[in-house]
């Protein structure tokens, strides 16, 4: 009887998570503006909407995850951090599904058991993500208020141009480190978990409204993952509210008053819609600020109510792994975060807006020097002088450097007409026709070109960048 009750609870949690994950997918595509750009995006949109209206539907949820994974592979290596982490989450969920099918030797999918298998692993992965979000920021430039991304984002949040004291900029980096350290620590323990969830939800709610770079996509992903840390009362509350909404019947009986109110409501709604269309001629503005505000307020309401609820006993499997094989994905998530210090890629390693530099034999990190790197991908670099390519010319104007591996991949992909640059202090010229002085461009192993991407960097203090 107890097991049946636990299964029903896990099933409810599974259904809610699939809806939140689908909403995060829609916000990702809304922010990128790619709803109808390619066939896979149209299918991804339809799959997300299908799961929202059919919570917990296995086929719809599985197709949604496959389409997300396809999109990540299609975009690699130029995929942003939250979308890559989404891929790790999906691979973990699919691994749990395969494990269940093999273990029970049946194609019957017990959704409650499926949720119980993947939820603890995803909690581990969220903690790893937070670890690197903090660890990457332990560098001299992030704590320098003159160049720190914390200062840049603080200024971007000041949409009303209020005067900000210089002391706030000096403390912004430390404040960010404290908040991003406190959240995962609070999530680790039962007595503090509610506080960790609520602080995290508030933190990511504020970040989402940044004028520097709206984080609607990242915040909506984190909202879905925060749900995994909540215990049963929140699921009960959401299920109860959903049932109440479904049971509302406004037109079970006829009256002229109801007819008049309905007609008046339709007219007012259309008038308000017209006002919004005139106010927001660009749909992305309307989508990102109006739809996100609505979703954000609903989510805040649910988690504030949850914070006030009496906690229940916690499952002993909260952070447990059902089998040693389930450590594969958390290890991959960890290795991805360690990439800059291993001498591998610097982009999509959860080091977004951290001012981190590990390229060119120099590290600004307080704990890990550049000579700890095992691989050589970051050691050679070019200094751009001029180019017919707009991106490379912009980099040259900003005196940015480019990892040689990244530079070669860019030349092979874009084939600019001409590039002048310094390599090891010696001037070379790349000409698409082959008449330049540059050495032949090597074609690197395909897997490397798909997995490794590098940011531009500068000599000296690192300015804020993704």
PDB file of N, CA and C in Angstrom, residues 355-406:
ATOM      1  N   UNK A 355      34.755  35.843 -16.691  1.00  0.00           N
ATOM      2  CA  UNK A 355      36.045  36.518 -16.916  1.00  0.00           C
ATOM      3  C   UNK A 355      37.234  35.550 -16.877  1.00  0.00           C
ATOM      4  N   UNK A 356      36.972  34.257 -16.972  1.00  0.00           N
ATOM      5  CA  UNK A 356      38.043  33.269 -16.857  1.00  0.00           C
ATOM      6  C   UNK A 356      38.944  33.301 -18.081  1.00  0.00           C
ATOM      7  N   UNK A 357      40.252  33.190 -17.852  1.00  0.00           N
ATOM      8  CA  UNK A 357      41.212  33.014 -18.944  1.00  0.00           C
ATOM      9  C   UNK A 357      42.161  31.874 -18.597  1.00  0.00           C
ATOM     10  N   UNK A 358      42.303  30.941 -19.545  1.00  0.00           N
ATOM     11  CA  UNK A 358      43.259  29.837 -19.389  1.00  0.00           C
ATOM     12  C   UNK A 358      44.091  29.648 -20.653  1.00  0.00           C
ATOM     13  N   UNK A 359      43.912  30.527 -21.660  1.00  0.00           N
ATOM     14  CA  UNK A 359      44.553  30.340 -22.959  1.00  0.00           C
ATOM     15  C   UNK A 359      45.946  30.966 -23.009  1.00  0.00           C
ATOM     16  N   UNK A 360      46.712  30.496 -24.000  1.00  0.00           N
ATOM     17  CA  UNK A 360      48.005  31.095 -24.286  1.00  0.00           C
ATOM     18  C   UNK A 360      49.042  30.927 -23.196  1.00  0.00           C
ATOM     19  N   UNK A 361      48.928  29.879 -22.414  1.00  0.00           N
ATOM     20  CA  UNK A 361      49.896  29.635 -21.355  1.00  0.00           C
ATOM     21  C   UNK A 361      49.745  30.533 -20.151  1.00  0.00           C
ATOM     22  N   UNK A 362      48.606  31.209 -20.042  1.00  0.00           N
ATOM     23  CA  UNK A 362      48.341  32.119 -18.921  1.00  0.00           C
ATOM     24  C   UNK A 362      46.994  31.761 -18.301  1.00  0.00           C
ATOM     25  N   UNK A 363      46.934  31.766 -16.975  1.00  0.00           N
ATOM     26  CA  UNK A 363      45.683  31.527 -16.262  1.00  0.00           C
ATOM     27  C   UNK A 363      45.480  32.631 -15.233  1.00  0.00           C
ATOM     28  N   UNK A 364      44.276  33.181 -15.194  1.00  0.00           N
ATOM     29  CA  UNK A 364      43.958  34.176 -14.162  1.00  0.00           C
ATOM     30  C   UNK A 364      43.232  33.539 -12.978  1.00  0.00           C
ATOM     31  N   UNK A 365      43.116  32.209 -12.985  1.00  0.00           N
ATOM     32  CA  UNK A 365      42.428  31.514 -11.900  1.00  0.00           C
ATOM     33  C   UNK A 365      43.321  31.468 -10.665  1.00  0.00           C
ATOM     34  N   UNK A 366      42.709  31.634  -9.499  1.00  0.00           N
ATOM     35  CA  UNK A 366      43.470  31.684  -8.256  1.00  0.00           C
ATOM     36  C   UNK A 366      44.055  30.325  -7.864  1.00  0.00           C
ATOM     37  N   UNK A 367      43.407  29.230  -8.299  1.00  0.00           N
ATOM     38  CA  UNK A 367      43.794  27.912  -7.800  1.00  0.00           C
ATOM     39  C   UNK A 367      44.498  27.027  -8.815  1.00  0.00           C
ATOM     40  N   UNK A 368      44.181  27.170 -10.099  1.00  0.00           N
ATOM     41  CA  UNK A 368      44.736  26.258 -11.106  1.00  0.00           C
ATOM     42  C   UNK A 368      45.556  27.046 -12.128  1.00  0.00           C
ATOM     43  N   UNK A 369      46.881  26.895 -12.127  1.00  0.00           N
ATOM     44  CA  UNK A 369      47.734  27.582 -13.110  1.00  0.00           C
ATOM     45  C   UNK A 369      47.634  26.920 -14.483  1.00  0.00           C
ATOM     46  N   UNK A 370      48.094  27.631 -15.494  1.00  0.00           N
ATOM     47  CA  UNK A 370      47.994  27.135 -16.869  1.00  0.00           C
ATOM     48  C   UNK A 370      48.864  25.914 -17.109  1.00  0.00           C
ATOM     49  N   UNK A 371      49.972  25.775 -16.360  1.00  0.00           N
ATOM     50  CA  UNK A 371      50.870  24.636 -16.619  1.00  0.00           C
ATOM     51  C   UNK A 371      50.296  23.310 -16.126  1.00  0.00           C
ATOM     52  N   UNK A 372      49.102  23.319 -15.543  1.00  0.00           N
ATOM     53  CA  UNK A 372      48.426  22.081 -15.158  1.00  0.00           C
ATOM     54  C   UNK A 372      47.690  21.446 -16.337  1.00  0.00           C
ATOM     55  N   UNK A 373      47.603  22.146 -17.466  1.00  0.00           N
ATOM     56  CA  UNK A 373      46.851  21.640 -18.606  1.00  0.00           C
ATOM     57  C   UNK A 373      47.510  20.391 -19.185  1.00  0.00           C
ATOM     58  N   UNK A 374      46.671  19.401 -19.470  1.00  0.00           N
ATOM     59  CA  UNK A 374      47.155  18.132 -20.019  1.00  0.00           C
ATOM     60  C   UNK A 374      47.245  18.196 -21.536  1.00  0.00           C
ATOM     61  N   UNK A 375      46.294  18.855 -22.165  1.00  0.00           N
ATOM     62  CA  UNK A 375      46.223  18.927 -23.626  1.00  0.00           C
ATOM     63  C   UNK A 375      46.717  20.292 -24.113  1.00  0.00           C
ATOM     64  N   UNK A 376      47.041  20.380 -25.396  1.00  0.00           N
ATOM     65  CA  UNK A 376      47.700  21.567 -25.939  1.00  0.00           C
ATOM     66  C   UNK A 376      46.796  22.466 -26.780  1.00  0.00           C
ATOM     67  N   UNK A 377      45.511  22.230 -26.788  1.00  0.00           N
ATOM     68  CA  UNK A 377      44.630  22.973 -27.679  1.00  0.00           C
ATOM     69  C   UNK A 377      44.661  24.484 -27.430  1.00  0.00           C
ATOM     70  N   UNK A 378      44.887  24.918 -26.192  1.00  0.00           N
ATOM     71  CA  UNK A 378      44.831  26.340 -25.866  1.00  0.00           C
ATOM     72  C   UNK A 378      46.187  27.037 -25.936  1.00  0.00           C
ATOM     73  N   UNK A 379      47.262  26.300 -26.139  1.00  0.00           N
ATOM     74  CA  UNK A 379      48.589  26.889 -25.981  1.00  0.00           C
ATOM     75  C   UNK A 379      49.001  27.772 -27.153  1.00  0.00           C
ATOM     76  N   UNK A 380      48.696  27.363 -28.382  1.00  0.00           N
ATOM     77  CA  UNK A 380      49.047  28.179 -29.541  1.00  0.00           C
ATOM     78  C   UNK A 380      47.883  29.088 -29.898  1.00  0.00           C
ATOM     79  N   UNK A 381      48.206  30.320 -30.288  1.00  0.00           N
ATOM     80  CA  UNK A 381      47.169  31.296 -30.605  1.00  0.00           C
ATOM     81  C   UNK A 381      47.672  32.228 -31.697  1.00  0.00           C
ATOM     82  N   UNK A 382      46.724  32.950 -32.300  1.00  0.00           N
ATOM     83  CA  UNK A 382      47.064  33.953 -33.312  1.00  0.00           C
ATOM     84  C   UNK A 382      46.600  35.313 -32.831  1.00  0.00           C
ATOM     85  N   UNK A 383      47.350  36.348 -33.240  1.00  0.00           N
ATOM     86  CA  UNK A 383      46.949  37.735 -33.003  1.00  0.00           C
ATOM     87  C   UNK A 383      46.494  38.303 -34.340  1.00  0.00           C
ATOM     88  N   UNK A 384      45.240  38.652 -34.434  1.00  0.00           N
ATOM     89  CA  UNK A 384      44.663  39.096 -35.693  1.00  0.00           C
ATOM     90  C   UNK A 384      45.073  40.533 -36.006  1.00  0.00           C
ATOM     91  N   UNK A 385      45.393  40.773 -37.260  1.00  0.00           N
ATOM     92  CA  UNK A 385      45.784  42.118 -37.704  1.00  0.00           C
ATOM     93  C   UNK A 385      44.684  42.744 -38.553  1.00  0.00           C
ATOM     94  N   UNK A 386      44.258  42.034 -39.587  1.00  0.00           N
ATOM     95  CA  UNK A 386      43.181  42.536 -40.454  1.00  0.00           C
ATOM     96  C   UNK A 386      42.580  41.367 -41.217  1.00  0.00           C
ATOM     97  N   UNK A 387      41.377  41.583 -41.739  1.00  0.00           N
ATOM     98  CA  UNK A 387      40.713  40.512 -42.490  1.00  0.00           C
ATOM     99  C   UNK A 387      39.575  41.081 -43.317  1.00  0.00           C
ATOM    100  N   UNK A 388      39.260  40.393 -44.396  1.00  0.00           N
ATOM    101  CA  UNK A 388      38.080  40.736 -45.185  1.00  0.00           C
ATOM    102  C   UNK A 388      36.812  40.222 -44.524  1.00  0.00           C
ATOM    103  N   UNK A 389      36.969  39.332 -43.547  1.00  0.00           N
ATOM    104  CA  UNK A 389      35.839  38.765 -42.815  1.00  0.00           C
ATOM    105  C   UNK A 389      35.441  39.714 -41.680  1.00  0.00           C
ATOM    106  N   UNK A 390      34.151  40.022 -41.584  1.00  0.00           N
ATOM    107  CA  UNK A 390      33.677  41.009 -40.602  1.00  0.00           C
ATOM    108  C   UNK A 390      33.955  40.567 -39.168  1.00  0.00           C
ATOM    109  N   UNK A 391      33.726  39.281 -38.863  1.00  0.00           N
ATOM    110  CA  UNK A 391      33.952  38.784 -37.504  1.00  0.00           C
ATOM    111  C   UNK A 391      35.425  38.886 -37.120  1.00  0.00           C
ATOM    112  N   UNK A 392      36.309  38.469 -38.025  1.00  0.00           N
ATOM    113  CA  UNK A 392      37.740  38.510 -37.743  1.00  0.00           C
ATOM    114  C   UNK A 392      38.254  39.946 -37.678  1.00  0.00           C
ATOM    115  N   UNK A 393      37.703  40.825 -38.507  1.00  0.00           N
ATOM    116  CA  UNK A 393      38.123  42.220 -38.469  1.00  0.00           C
ATOM    117  C   UNK A 393      37.697  42.875 -37.160  1.00  0.00           C
ATOM    118  N   UNK A 394      36.508  42.542 -36.690  1.00  0.00           N
ATOM    119  CA  UNK A 394      36.047  43.068 -35.400  1.00  0.00           C
ATOM    120  C   UNK A 394      36.972  42.592 -34.283  1.00  0.00           C
ATOM    121  N   UNK A 395      37.365  41.321 -34.346  1.00  0.00           N
ATOM    122  CA  UNK A 395      38.285  40.785 -33.351  1.00  0.00           C
ATOM    123  C   UNK A 395      39.635  41.491 -33.426  1.00  0.00           C
ATOM    124  N   UNK A 396      40.096  41.802 -34.641  1.00  0.00           N
ATOM    125  CA  UNK A 396      41.369  42.511 -34.803  1.00  0.00           C
ATOM    126  C   UNK A 396      41.271  43.923 -34.228  1.00  0.00           C
ATOM    127  N   UNK A 397      40.149  44.600 -34.481  1.00  0.00           N
ATOM    128  CA  UNK A 397      39.962  45.952 -33.959  1.00  0.00           C
ATOM    129  C   UNK A 397      39.969  45.964 -32.429  1.00  0.00           C
ATOM    130  N   UNK A 398      39.457  44.886 -31.833  1.00  0.00           N
ATOM    131  CA  UNK A 398      39.392  44.798 -30.371  1.00  0.00           C
ATOM    132  C   UNK A 398      40.652  44.180 -29.772  1.00  0.00           C
ATOM    133  N   UNK A 399      41.646  43.912 -30.646  1.00  0.00           N
ATOM    134  CA  UNK A 399      42.919  43.319 -30.221  1.00  0.00           C
ATOM    135  C   UNK A 399      42.714  41.982 -29.490  1.00  0.00           C
ATOM    136  N   UNK A 400      41.791  41.213 -30.023  1.00  0.00           N
ATOM    137  CA  UNK A 400      41.504  39.902 -29.450  1.00  0.00           C
ATOM    138  C   UNK A 400      42.433  38.848 -30.037  1.00  0.00           C
ATOM    139  N   UNK A 401      42.675  37.829 -29.244  1.00  0.00           N
ATOM    140  CA  UNK A 401      43.458  36.686 -29.693  1.00  0.00           C
ATOM    141  C   UNK A 401      42.548  35.500 -29.934  1.00  0.00           C
ATOM    142  N   UNK A 402      43.043  34.558 -30.720  1.00  0.00           N
ATOM    143  CA  UNK A 402      42.231  33.413 -31.121  1.00  0.00           C
ATOM    144  C   UNK A 402      43.075  32.148 -31.012  1.00  0.00           C
ATOM    145  N   UNK A 403      42.575  31.150 -30.328  1.00  0.00           N
ATOM    146  CA  UNK A 403      43.276  29.869 -30.241  1.00  0.00           C
ATOM    147  C   UNK A 403      43.478  29.322 -31.650  1.00  0.00           C
ATOM    148  N   UNK A 404      44.666  28.807 -31.923  1.00  0.00           N
ATOM    149  CA  UNK A 404      45.011  28.370 -33.276  1.00  0.00           C
ATOM    150  C   UNK A 404      44.047  27.309 -33.797  1.00  0.00           C
ATOM    151  N   UNK A 405      43.661  26.370 -32.941  1.00  0.00           N
ATOM    152  CA  UNK A 405      42.710  25.331 -33.344  1.00  0.00           C
ATOM    153  C   UNK A 405      41.396  25.967 -33.805  1.00  0.00           C
ATOM    154  N   UNK A 406      40.902  26.947 -33.050  1.00  0.00           N
ATOM    155  CA  UNK A 406      39.675  27.665 -33.387  1.00  0.00           C
ATOM    156  C   UNK A 406      39.851  28.436 -34.688  1.00  0.00           C
TER     157      UNK A 406
END
